[in-house]
XYZ file of C-alpha atoms in Angstrom:
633
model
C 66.461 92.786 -72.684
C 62.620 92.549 -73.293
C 60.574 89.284 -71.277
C 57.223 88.423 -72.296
C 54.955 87.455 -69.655
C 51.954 85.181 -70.401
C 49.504 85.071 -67.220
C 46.443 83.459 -66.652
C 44.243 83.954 -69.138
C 41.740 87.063 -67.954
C 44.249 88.112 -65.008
C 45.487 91.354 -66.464
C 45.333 93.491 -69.648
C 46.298 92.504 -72.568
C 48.788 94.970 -74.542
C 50.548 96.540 -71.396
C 53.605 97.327 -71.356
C 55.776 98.200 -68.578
C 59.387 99.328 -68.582
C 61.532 98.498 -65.556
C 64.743 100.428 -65.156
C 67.341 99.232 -63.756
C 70.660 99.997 -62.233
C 73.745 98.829 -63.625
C 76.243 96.211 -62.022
C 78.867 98.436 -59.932
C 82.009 98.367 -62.286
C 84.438 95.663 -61.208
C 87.249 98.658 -60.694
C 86.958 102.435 -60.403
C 89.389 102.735 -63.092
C 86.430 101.096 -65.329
C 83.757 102.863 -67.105
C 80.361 102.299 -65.969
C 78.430 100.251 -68.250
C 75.139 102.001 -69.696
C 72.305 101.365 -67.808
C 70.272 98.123 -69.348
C 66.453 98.246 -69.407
C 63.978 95.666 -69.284
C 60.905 95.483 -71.379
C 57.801 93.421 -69.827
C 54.092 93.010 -71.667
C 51.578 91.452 -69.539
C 49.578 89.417 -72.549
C 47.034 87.110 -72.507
C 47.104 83.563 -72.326
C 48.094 81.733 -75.675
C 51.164 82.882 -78.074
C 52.057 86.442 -78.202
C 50.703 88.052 -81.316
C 53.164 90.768 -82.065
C 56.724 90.795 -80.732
C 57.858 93.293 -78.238
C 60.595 95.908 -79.260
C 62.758 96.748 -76.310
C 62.887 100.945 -75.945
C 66.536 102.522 -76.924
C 68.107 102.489 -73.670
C 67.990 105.349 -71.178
C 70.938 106.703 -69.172
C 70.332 108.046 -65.729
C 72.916 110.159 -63.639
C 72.362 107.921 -60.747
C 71.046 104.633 -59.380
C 68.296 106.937 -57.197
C 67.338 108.105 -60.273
C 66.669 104.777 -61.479
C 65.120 103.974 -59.035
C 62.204 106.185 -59.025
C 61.686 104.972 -62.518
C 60.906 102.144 -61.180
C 58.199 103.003 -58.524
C 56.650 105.546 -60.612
C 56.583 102.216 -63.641
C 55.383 99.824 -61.301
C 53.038 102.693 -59.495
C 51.145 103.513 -63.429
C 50.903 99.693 -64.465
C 49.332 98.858 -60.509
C 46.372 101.708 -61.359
C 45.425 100.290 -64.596
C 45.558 96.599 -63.658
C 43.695 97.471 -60.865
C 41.279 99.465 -62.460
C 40.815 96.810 -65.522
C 39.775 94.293 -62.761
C 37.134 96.492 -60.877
C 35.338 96.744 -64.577
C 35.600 92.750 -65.138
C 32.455 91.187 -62.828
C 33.770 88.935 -60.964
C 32.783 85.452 -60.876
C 30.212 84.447 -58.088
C 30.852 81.299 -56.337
C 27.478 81.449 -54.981
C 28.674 80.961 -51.025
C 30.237 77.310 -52.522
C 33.358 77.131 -51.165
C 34.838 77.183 -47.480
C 38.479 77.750 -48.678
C 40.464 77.878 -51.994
C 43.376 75.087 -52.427
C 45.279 74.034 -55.486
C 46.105 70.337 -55.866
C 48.231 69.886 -59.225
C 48.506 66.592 -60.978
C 52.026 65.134 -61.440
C 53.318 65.581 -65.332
C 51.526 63.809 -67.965
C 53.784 60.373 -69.105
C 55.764 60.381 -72.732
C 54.486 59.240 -75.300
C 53.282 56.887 -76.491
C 51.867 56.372 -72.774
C 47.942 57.393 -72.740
C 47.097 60.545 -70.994
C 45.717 61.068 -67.331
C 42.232 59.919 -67.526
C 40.983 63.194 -66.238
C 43.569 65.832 -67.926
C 41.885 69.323 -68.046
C 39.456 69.088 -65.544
C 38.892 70.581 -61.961
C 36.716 69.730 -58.976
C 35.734 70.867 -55.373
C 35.389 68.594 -52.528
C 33.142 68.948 -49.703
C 34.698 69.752 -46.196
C 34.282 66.592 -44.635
C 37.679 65.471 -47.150
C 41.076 65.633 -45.333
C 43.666 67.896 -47.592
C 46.897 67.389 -45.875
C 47.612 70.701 -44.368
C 44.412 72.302 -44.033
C 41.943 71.692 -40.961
C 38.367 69.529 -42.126
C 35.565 72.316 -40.494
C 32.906 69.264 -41.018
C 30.232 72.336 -41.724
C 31.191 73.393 -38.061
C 33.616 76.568 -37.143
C 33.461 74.710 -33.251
C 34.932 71.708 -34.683
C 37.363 73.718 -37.075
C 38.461 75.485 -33.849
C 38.738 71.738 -31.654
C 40.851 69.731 -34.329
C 44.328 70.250 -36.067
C 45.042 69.987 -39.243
C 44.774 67.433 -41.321
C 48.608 64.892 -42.320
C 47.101 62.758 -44.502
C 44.552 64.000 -47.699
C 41.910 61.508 -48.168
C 42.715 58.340 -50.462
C 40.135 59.155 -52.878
C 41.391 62.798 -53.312
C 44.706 61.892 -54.245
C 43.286 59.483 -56.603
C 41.562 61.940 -58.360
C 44.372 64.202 -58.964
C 46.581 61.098 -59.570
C 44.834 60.880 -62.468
C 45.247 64.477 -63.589
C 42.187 66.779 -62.058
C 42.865 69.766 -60.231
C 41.244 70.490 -56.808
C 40.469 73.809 -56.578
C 39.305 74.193 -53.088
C 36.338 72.697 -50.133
C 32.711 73.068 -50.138
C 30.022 73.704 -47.608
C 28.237 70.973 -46.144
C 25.548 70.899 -43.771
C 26.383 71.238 -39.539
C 28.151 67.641 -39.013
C 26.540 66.295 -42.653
C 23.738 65.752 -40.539
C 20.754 67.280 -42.742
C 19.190 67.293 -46.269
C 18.300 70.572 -46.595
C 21.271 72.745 -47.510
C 21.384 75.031 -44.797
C 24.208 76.244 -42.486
C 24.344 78.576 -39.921
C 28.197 78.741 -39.474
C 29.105 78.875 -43.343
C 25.734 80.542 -44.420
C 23.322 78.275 -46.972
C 24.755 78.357 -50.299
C 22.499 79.790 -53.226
C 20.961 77.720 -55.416
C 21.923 78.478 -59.417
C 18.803 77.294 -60.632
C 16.518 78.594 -57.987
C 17.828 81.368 -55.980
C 14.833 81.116 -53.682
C 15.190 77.704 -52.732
C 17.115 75.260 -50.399
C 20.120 73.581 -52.481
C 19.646 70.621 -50.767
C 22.335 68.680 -48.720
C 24.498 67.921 -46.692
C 26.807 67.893 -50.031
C 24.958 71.556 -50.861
C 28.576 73.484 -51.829
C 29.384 70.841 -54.236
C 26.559 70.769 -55.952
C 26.441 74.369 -56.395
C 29.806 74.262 -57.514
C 28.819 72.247 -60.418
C 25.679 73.943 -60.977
C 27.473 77.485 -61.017
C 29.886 76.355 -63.645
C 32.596 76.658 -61.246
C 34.081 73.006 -61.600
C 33.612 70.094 -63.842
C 32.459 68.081 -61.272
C 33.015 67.939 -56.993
C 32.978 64.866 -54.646
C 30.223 65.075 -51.451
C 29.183 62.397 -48.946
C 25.849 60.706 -49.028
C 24.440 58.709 -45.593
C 20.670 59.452 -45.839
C 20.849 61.511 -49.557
C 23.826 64.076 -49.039
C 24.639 63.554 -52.971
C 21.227 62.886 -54.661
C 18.656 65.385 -52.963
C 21.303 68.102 -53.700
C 21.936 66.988 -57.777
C 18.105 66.801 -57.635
C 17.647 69.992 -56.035
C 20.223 72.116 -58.128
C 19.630 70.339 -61.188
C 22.559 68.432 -62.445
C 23.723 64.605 -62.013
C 24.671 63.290 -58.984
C 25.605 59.291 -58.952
C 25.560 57.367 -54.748
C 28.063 54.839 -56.117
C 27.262 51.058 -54.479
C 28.113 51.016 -50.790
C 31.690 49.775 -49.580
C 32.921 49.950 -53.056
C 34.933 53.354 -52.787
C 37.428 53.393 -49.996
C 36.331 56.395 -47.101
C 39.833 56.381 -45.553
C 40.567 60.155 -44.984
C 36.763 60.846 -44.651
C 34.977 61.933 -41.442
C 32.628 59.424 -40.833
C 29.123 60.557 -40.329
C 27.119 56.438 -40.187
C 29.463 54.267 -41.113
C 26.617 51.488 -42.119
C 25.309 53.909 -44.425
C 28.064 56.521 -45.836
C 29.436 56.774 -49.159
C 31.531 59.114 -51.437
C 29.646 60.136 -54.324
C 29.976 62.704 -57.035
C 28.509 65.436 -59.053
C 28.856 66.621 -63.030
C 26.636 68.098 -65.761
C 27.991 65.793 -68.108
C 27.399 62.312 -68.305
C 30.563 61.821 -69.770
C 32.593 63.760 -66.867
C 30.518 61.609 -64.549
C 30.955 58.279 -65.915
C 34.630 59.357 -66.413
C 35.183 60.041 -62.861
C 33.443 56.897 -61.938
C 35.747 54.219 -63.811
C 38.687 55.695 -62.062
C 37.129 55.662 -58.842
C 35.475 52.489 -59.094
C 38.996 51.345 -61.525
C 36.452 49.615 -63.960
C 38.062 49.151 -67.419
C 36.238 49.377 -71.177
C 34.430 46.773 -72.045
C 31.322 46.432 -74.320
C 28.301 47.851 -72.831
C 25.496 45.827 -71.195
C 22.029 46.955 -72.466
C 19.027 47.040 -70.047
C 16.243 44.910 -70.415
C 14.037 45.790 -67.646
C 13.239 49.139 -66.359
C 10.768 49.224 -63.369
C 8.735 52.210 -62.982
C 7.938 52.834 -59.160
C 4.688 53.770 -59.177
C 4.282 54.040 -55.609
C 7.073 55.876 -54.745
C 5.741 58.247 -57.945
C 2.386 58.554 -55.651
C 3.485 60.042 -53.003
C 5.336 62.958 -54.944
C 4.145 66.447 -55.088
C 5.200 66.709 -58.650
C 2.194 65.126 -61.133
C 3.398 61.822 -61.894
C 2.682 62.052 -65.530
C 5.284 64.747 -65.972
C 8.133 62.803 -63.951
C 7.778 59.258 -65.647
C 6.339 60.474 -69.480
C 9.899 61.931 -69.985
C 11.685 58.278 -68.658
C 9.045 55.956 -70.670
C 9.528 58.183 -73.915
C 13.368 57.947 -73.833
C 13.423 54.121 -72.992
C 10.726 53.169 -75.937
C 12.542 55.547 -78.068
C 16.249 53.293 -76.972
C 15.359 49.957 -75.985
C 11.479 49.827 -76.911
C 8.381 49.746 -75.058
C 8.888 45.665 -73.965
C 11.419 46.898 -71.920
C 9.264 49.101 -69.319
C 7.097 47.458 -66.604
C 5.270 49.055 -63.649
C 5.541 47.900 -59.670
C 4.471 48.570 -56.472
C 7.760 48.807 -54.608
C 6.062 48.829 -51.390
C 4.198 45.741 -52.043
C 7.093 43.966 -52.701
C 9.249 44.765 -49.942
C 6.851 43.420 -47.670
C 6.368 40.357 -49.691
C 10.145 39.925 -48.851
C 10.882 41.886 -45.729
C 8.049 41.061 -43.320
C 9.661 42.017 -40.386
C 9.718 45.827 -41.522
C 6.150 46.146 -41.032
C 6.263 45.474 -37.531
C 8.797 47.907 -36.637
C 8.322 52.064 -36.432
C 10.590 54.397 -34.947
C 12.102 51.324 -33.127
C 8.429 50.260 -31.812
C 6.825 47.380 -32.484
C 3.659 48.414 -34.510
C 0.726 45.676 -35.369
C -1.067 48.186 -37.581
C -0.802 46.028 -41.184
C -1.607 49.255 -43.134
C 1.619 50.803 -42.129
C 3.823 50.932 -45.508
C 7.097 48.888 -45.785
C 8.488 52.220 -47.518
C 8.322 54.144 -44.261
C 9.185 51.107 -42.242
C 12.246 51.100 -44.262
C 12.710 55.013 -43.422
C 12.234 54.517 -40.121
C 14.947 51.740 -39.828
C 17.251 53.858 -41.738
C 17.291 57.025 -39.700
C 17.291 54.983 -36.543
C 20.466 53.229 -38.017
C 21.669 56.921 -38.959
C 21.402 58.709 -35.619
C 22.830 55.347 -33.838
C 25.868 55.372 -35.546
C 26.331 59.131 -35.464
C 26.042 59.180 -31.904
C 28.951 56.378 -31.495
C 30.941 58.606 -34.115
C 30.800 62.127 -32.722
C 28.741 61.829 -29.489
C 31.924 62.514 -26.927
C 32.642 65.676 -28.957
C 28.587 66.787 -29.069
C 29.029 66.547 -25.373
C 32.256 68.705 -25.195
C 30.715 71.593 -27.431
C 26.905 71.119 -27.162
C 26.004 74.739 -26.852
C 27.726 75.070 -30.322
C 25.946 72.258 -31.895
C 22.647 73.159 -33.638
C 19.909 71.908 -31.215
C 17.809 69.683 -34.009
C 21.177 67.806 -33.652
C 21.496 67.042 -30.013
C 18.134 66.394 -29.395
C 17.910 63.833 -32.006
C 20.361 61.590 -30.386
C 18.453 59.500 -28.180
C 19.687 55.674 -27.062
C 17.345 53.302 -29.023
C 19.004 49.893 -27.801
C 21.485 47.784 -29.381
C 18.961 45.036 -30.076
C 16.752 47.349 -32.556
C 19.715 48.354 -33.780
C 20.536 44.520 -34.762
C 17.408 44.132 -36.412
C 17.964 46.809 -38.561
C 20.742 46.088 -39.647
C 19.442 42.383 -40.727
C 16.821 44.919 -42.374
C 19.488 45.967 -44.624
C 20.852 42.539 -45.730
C 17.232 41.972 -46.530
C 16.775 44.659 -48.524
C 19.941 44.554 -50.645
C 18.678 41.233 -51.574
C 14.749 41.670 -52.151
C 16.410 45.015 -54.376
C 19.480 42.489 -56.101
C 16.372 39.609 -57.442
C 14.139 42.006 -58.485
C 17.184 44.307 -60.563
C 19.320 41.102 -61.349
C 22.274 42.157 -63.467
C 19.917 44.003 -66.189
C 17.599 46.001 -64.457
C 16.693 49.574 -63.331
C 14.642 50.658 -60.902
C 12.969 54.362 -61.523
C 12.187 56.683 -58.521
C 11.348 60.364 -58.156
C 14.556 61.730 -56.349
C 13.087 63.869 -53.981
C 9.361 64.709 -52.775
C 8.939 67.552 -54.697
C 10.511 71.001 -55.919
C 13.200 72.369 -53.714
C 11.378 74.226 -50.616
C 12.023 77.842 -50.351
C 14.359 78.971 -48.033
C 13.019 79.051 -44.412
C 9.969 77.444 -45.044
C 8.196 75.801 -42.807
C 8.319 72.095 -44.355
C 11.701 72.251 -43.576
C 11.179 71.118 -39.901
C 8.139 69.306 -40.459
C 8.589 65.597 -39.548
C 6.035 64.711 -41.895
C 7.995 65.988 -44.855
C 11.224 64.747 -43.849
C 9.801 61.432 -43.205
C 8.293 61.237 -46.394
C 11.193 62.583 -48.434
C 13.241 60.254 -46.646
C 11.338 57.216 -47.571
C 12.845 57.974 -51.114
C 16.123 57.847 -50.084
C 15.730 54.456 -47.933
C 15.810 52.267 -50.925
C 19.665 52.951 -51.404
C 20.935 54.136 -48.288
C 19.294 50.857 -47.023
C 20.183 48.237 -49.537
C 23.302 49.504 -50.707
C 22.198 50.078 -53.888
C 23.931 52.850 -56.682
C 21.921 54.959 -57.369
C 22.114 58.464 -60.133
C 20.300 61.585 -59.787
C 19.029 62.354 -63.332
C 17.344 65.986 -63.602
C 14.734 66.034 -66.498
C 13.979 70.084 -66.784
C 11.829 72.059 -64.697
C 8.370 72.643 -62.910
C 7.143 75.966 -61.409
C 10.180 77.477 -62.572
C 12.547 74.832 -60.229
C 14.323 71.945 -61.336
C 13.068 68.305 -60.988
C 14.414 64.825 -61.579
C 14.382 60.957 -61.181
C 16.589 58.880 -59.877
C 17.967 55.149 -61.521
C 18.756 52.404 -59.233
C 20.959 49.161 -60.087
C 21.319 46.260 -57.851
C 24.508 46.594 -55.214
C 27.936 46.390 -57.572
C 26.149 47.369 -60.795
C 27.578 50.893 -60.802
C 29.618 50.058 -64.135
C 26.046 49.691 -65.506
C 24.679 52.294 -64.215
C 27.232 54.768 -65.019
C 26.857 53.118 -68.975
C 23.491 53.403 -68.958
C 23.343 56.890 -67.537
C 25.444 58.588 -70.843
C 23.310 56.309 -73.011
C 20.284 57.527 -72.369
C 20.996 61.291 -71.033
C 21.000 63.150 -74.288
C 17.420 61.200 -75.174
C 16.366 62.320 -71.812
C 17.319 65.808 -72.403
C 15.950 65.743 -75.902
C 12.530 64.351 -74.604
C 12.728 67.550 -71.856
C 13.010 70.153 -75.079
C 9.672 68.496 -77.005
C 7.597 68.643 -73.332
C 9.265 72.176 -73.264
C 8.183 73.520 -76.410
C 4.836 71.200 -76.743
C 1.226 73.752 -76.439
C 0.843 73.545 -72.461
C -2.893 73.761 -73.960
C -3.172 70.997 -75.739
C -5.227 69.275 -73.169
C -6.372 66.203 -75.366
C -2.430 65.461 -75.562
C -1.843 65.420 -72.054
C -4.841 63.588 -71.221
C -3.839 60.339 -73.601
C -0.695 60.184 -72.157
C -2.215 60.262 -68.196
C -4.684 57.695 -69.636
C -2.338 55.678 -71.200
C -0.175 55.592 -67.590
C -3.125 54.546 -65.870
C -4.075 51.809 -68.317
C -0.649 50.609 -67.414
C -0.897 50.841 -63.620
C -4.297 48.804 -63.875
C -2.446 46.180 -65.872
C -0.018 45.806 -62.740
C -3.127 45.782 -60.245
C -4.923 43.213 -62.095
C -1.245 40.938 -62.521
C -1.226 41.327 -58.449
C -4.908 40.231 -58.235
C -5.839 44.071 -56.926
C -9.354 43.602 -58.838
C -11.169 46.681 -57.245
C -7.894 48.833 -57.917
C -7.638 47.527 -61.495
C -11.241 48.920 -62.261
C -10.742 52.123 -60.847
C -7.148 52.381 -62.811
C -9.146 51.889 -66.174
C -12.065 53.910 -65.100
C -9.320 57.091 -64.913
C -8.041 56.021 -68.066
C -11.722 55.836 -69.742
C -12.795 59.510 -68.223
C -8.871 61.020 -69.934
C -9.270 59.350 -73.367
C -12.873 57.409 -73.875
C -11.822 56.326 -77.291
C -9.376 53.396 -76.491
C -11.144 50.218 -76.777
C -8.557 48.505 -74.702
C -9.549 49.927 -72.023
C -13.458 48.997 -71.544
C -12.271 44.850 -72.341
C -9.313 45.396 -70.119
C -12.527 47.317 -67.492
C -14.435 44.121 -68.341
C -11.878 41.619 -67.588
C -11.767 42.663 -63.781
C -15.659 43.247 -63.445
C -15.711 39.432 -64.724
C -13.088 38.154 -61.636
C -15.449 39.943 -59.648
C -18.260 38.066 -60.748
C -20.138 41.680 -62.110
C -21.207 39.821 -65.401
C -23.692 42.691 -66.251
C -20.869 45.746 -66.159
C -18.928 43.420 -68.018
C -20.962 42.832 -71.177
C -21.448 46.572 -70.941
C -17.811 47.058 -71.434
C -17.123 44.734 -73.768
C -19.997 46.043 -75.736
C -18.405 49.459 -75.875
C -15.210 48.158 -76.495
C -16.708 46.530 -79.588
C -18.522 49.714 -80.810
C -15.079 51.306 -80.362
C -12.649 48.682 -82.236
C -15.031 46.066 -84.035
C -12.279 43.879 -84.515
C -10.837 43.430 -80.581
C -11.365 39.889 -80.497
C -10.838 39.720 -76.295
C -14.101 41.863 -76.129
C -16.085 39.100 -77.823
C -14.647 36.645 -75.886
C -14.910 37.869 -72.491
C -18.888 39.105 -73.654
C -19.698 35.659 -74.268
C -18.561 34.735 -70.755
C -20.605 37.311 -69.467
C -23.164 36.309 -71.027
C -23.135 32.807 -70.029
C -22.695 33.379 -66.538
C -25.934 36.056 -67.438
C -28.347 33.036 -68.660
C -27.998 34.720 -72.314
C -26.598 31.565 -74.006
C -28.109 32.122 -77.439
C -26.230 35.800 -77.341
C -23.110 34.171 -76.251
C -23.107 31.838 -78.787
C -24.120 34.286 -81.515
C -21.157 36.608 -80.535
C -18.754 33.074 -80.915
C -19.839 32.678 -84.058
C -18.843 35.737 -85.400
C -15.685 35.578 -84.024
C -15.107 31.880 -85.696
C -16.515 33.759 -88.971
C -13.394 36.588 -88.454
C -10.849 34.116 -88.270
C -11.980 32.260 -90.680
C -12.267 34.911 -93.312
């Protein structure tokens, strides 16, 4: 009898054959012959048809059973060696420290025809440890809490859902001690290895998942996200990473880390996998897709980013003229705003009352949110802490300080504020642009890793959504100093269907715009210098909308030193200089404008008011007259 075995494709070597002999039935009677002894024929081929059939060998008699017998070892013994010894030459794949433990989750059989397929047949994902599998214990980045809880009898809703729908879980992921941190690291589980930047932090607390994605391991893995679990990781390793809206994805089978604040969000490379994902998890259907019509560049929030700002937002603004056209982009100060609608946040730092004005509404809004975060953490897990302490990392328990129910109330009417002052500016049509993170991933042990500074400050970022709600995607846009970088999109609270639409329309312009920066002459410094210009041209438009004259003139007097050729730039110069009532500087601009562009008709105009206000009335009317001439002719 000869048996064809097809295993997984790669397992073993392709072409083997190995012959199993083996003993015959006893005969029913001793009067009875024996039958001849039957062999068995089995080629371990690769995955996929068998190209050549298999001949069974004549048969072989044996004078006994023991006989037969050692056939069989010595078979089994020659086919072990080579299998083994075709493995040790095949490198095996590195997980890159991902995963915590291996699992296999099937998908229930795909329905006849003509019912549709499962919506995500032929793909595979990781989850982060903080996911109950039914069976296996959670660790929640901890071996002391592995070693303090039983395993899990449920698996988490949003698991099963997943593989409902025909994904395969292939196993958990590291996540930071207790989700707690940003950074990646793990002491229990050791820091997993950033693909794209072996020397740096992967970010976290969702770090193995991202990896896991990034290393080409699964199509996409689920993580948690309080205070940026999800999005500093995608940032950090470089591949998508979408903070769904908050409340919309059910966290039953989750460990909780701040309820307030905690949602289940996702990674891919692919838009498509992402925005796949999303509609089952979200259970949006197909419909036509809403365009955006507004897409708000953050320039503060781009400020305070290590990266140049010119080489996070010139990739966006490219991609969204090249889409939707250059109406569509405007330019905000998100800080401004927020105060303009959240007062209150100004008074309040670290939980203290704070009168200084000058303190920004961004790290207000930080400072609420991490307040919020350890408050809630310490209801959650603070009886356990207690139990174990000298097994929880001490940045943990010393962080959990009692800050009063009543600043905890205000926060939390903080957070209503927010998701409103975020839901009028973003209406149903809008996206808000942010860098992701502060900067490039730090290198492992650095010291910025327990600076307060740079936590507070990378933390502002993540505020916005954590705070308000919002969803928010992780879009990486290439590299800098050899490490990836990105931006993130945010859409009001409930928009995700828009986000996620918006996200695979404009990724492969993104990614296209990445590959011309790429290749473009890093020397071609007159290039790089109309494009900063050009940025701060539009930054000094938004300064002189919000009445900022003193901050409009020094925009255009950086765009005039990049790129002295633009004639916009001296009459837009001149237009602030005349709200300031500096008449003189203004004719000079205008003048230079005009010597620039004769025909900019707003440089004659605002000259003659200089003038005017100047005493020079027969010059003001001279420089009217030509202008009637222009449009006349």
């Amino acid at each position: 009898t000869a048996l064809v075995i097809h295993p997984p494709r790669g397992l073993l070597l392709p072409g083997l054959a190995v012959f199993l002999l083996l003993p015959p039935s006893p005969p029913p009677s001793p009067q009875k012959p024996r039958p001849p002894l039957k062999t068995l024929a089995l080629e371990f081929a690769p995955a996929g048809p068998p190209s050549r059939s298999v001949r069974a060998p004549p048969p072989l008699r044996m004078a006994s059973s023991t006989a037969a017998n050692l056939w069989v070892l010595l078979g089994l013994g020659i086919a072990g060696v080579l299998l083994a010894a075709k493995r040790l030459k095949r490198p095996a794949r590195p997980d890159h420290g991902a995963f915590v433990s291996r699992l296999e989750l099937l998908p229930p059989p795909q329905p006849p025809p003509p019912q549709a397929r499962h919506p995500l047949t032929d793909l595979c994902f990781a989850i982060a440890d903080a996911f109950h599998v039914s069976g296996y214990i959670t660790s929640f980045g901890s071996l002391e809490w592995a070693k303090t809880h039983d395993a899990a009898t449920q698996t988490s809703l949003v698991v099963s859902t997943l593989v409902d729908g025909g994904a395969i879980c292939v196993g958990k992921t590291v996540i930071d001690e207790m989700a707690y941190s940003i950074h990646g690291e793990n002491k229990h589980f050791g820091t997993p290895t950033n693909p794209a930047a072996s020397d740096r932090v992967p970010g976290g607390c969702s770090s193995g998942s991202a990896v896991a994605v990034a290393g080409g391991m699964v199509d996409f893995a689920l993580g948690i996200d309080s205070i940026g679990g999800v999005r500093v990781p995608g940032g950090y390793c470089g591949v998508l990473a979408f903070r769904p809206s908050h409340a919309v994805i059910s966290n039953s089978g989750v460990i909780p880390v701040a309820p307030s604040l905690d949602t289940i969000g996702w990674f891919a490379k692919d838009p498509i996998v992402l925005r796949r994902v999303g509609h089952l998890l979200l259970k949006l259907s197909y419909t036509d897709i809403r365009l955006p019509r507004h897409f708000y560049i953050a320039d503060d929030c781009f400020e305070i980013s290590k990266i140049p700002a010119r080489r996070l937002t010139q990739v966006v603004t490219k991609s969204v003229e090249k889409l939707y056209g250059r109406q569509v982009l405007s330019h905000v100060n998100l800080g401004n705003y927020l105060a303009s609608k959240i007062p209150s946040l100004r008074n309040y730092s670290n939980g203290q009352k704070n009168g200084d004005s000058k303190f920004s509404s961004l790290q207000a809004l930080s400072s609420a949110m991490q307040l919020l975060h350890k408050h809630e953490f310490r209801d959650q897990h603070n009886e356990w802490i207690n139990s174990a302490k000298s097994a929880v990392d001490a940045s943990i328990v010393g962080n959990l300080s009692d800050d009063g129910d009543s600043t905890i109330n205000i926060v939390q009417d903080a957070r209503k504020e927010v998701r409103l002052a975020l839901n009028t500016l973003l209406k149903d049509d809008g996206i808000l642009v942010i860098p992701t993170a502060l900067g490039c991933p730090p290198k492992l042990n650095a010291r910025e890793l327990s600076s307060t500074s740079y936590n507070a400050e990378t933390l502002c970022l993540q505020s916005l959504s954590s705070m308000s709600g919002c969803c928010q995607v992780t879009v990486p846009i290439g590299t800098h100093d050899k490490c990836p970088i990105s931006v993130s999109f945010i859409a009001r609270h409930g928009g995700d269907r828009f986000l996620l639409d918006t996200t695979q329309a404009i990724y492969a312009t993104i990614q296209e715009q990445v590959e011309i920066l790429a290749k473009s002459n890093p020397s071609s410094k007159e290039a790089m210098n109309e494009e900063a210009a050009e940025a701060a041209k539009e930054k000094g438009n938004s300064a002189f909308k919000e009445k900022q004259w003193q901050k409009a003139i020094n925009l255009y007097t950086e765009a005039i030193k990049l790129n002295g050729k633009v004639a916009t730039y001296y009459s837009n110069r001149a237009a602030a200089f005349l709200e300031l009532a500096n008449y003189r500087q203004a004719e000079t601009d205008c003048t230079s404008a005009i010597d620039i562009d004769p025909k900019i008709v707003k440089a004659y105009l605002r000259r003659g008011t200089a003038r005017e206000m100047l005493g020079y009335y027969k010059d003001a009317v001279d420089g009217l007259s030509f202008i009637s001439l222009c449009l006349i002719l």
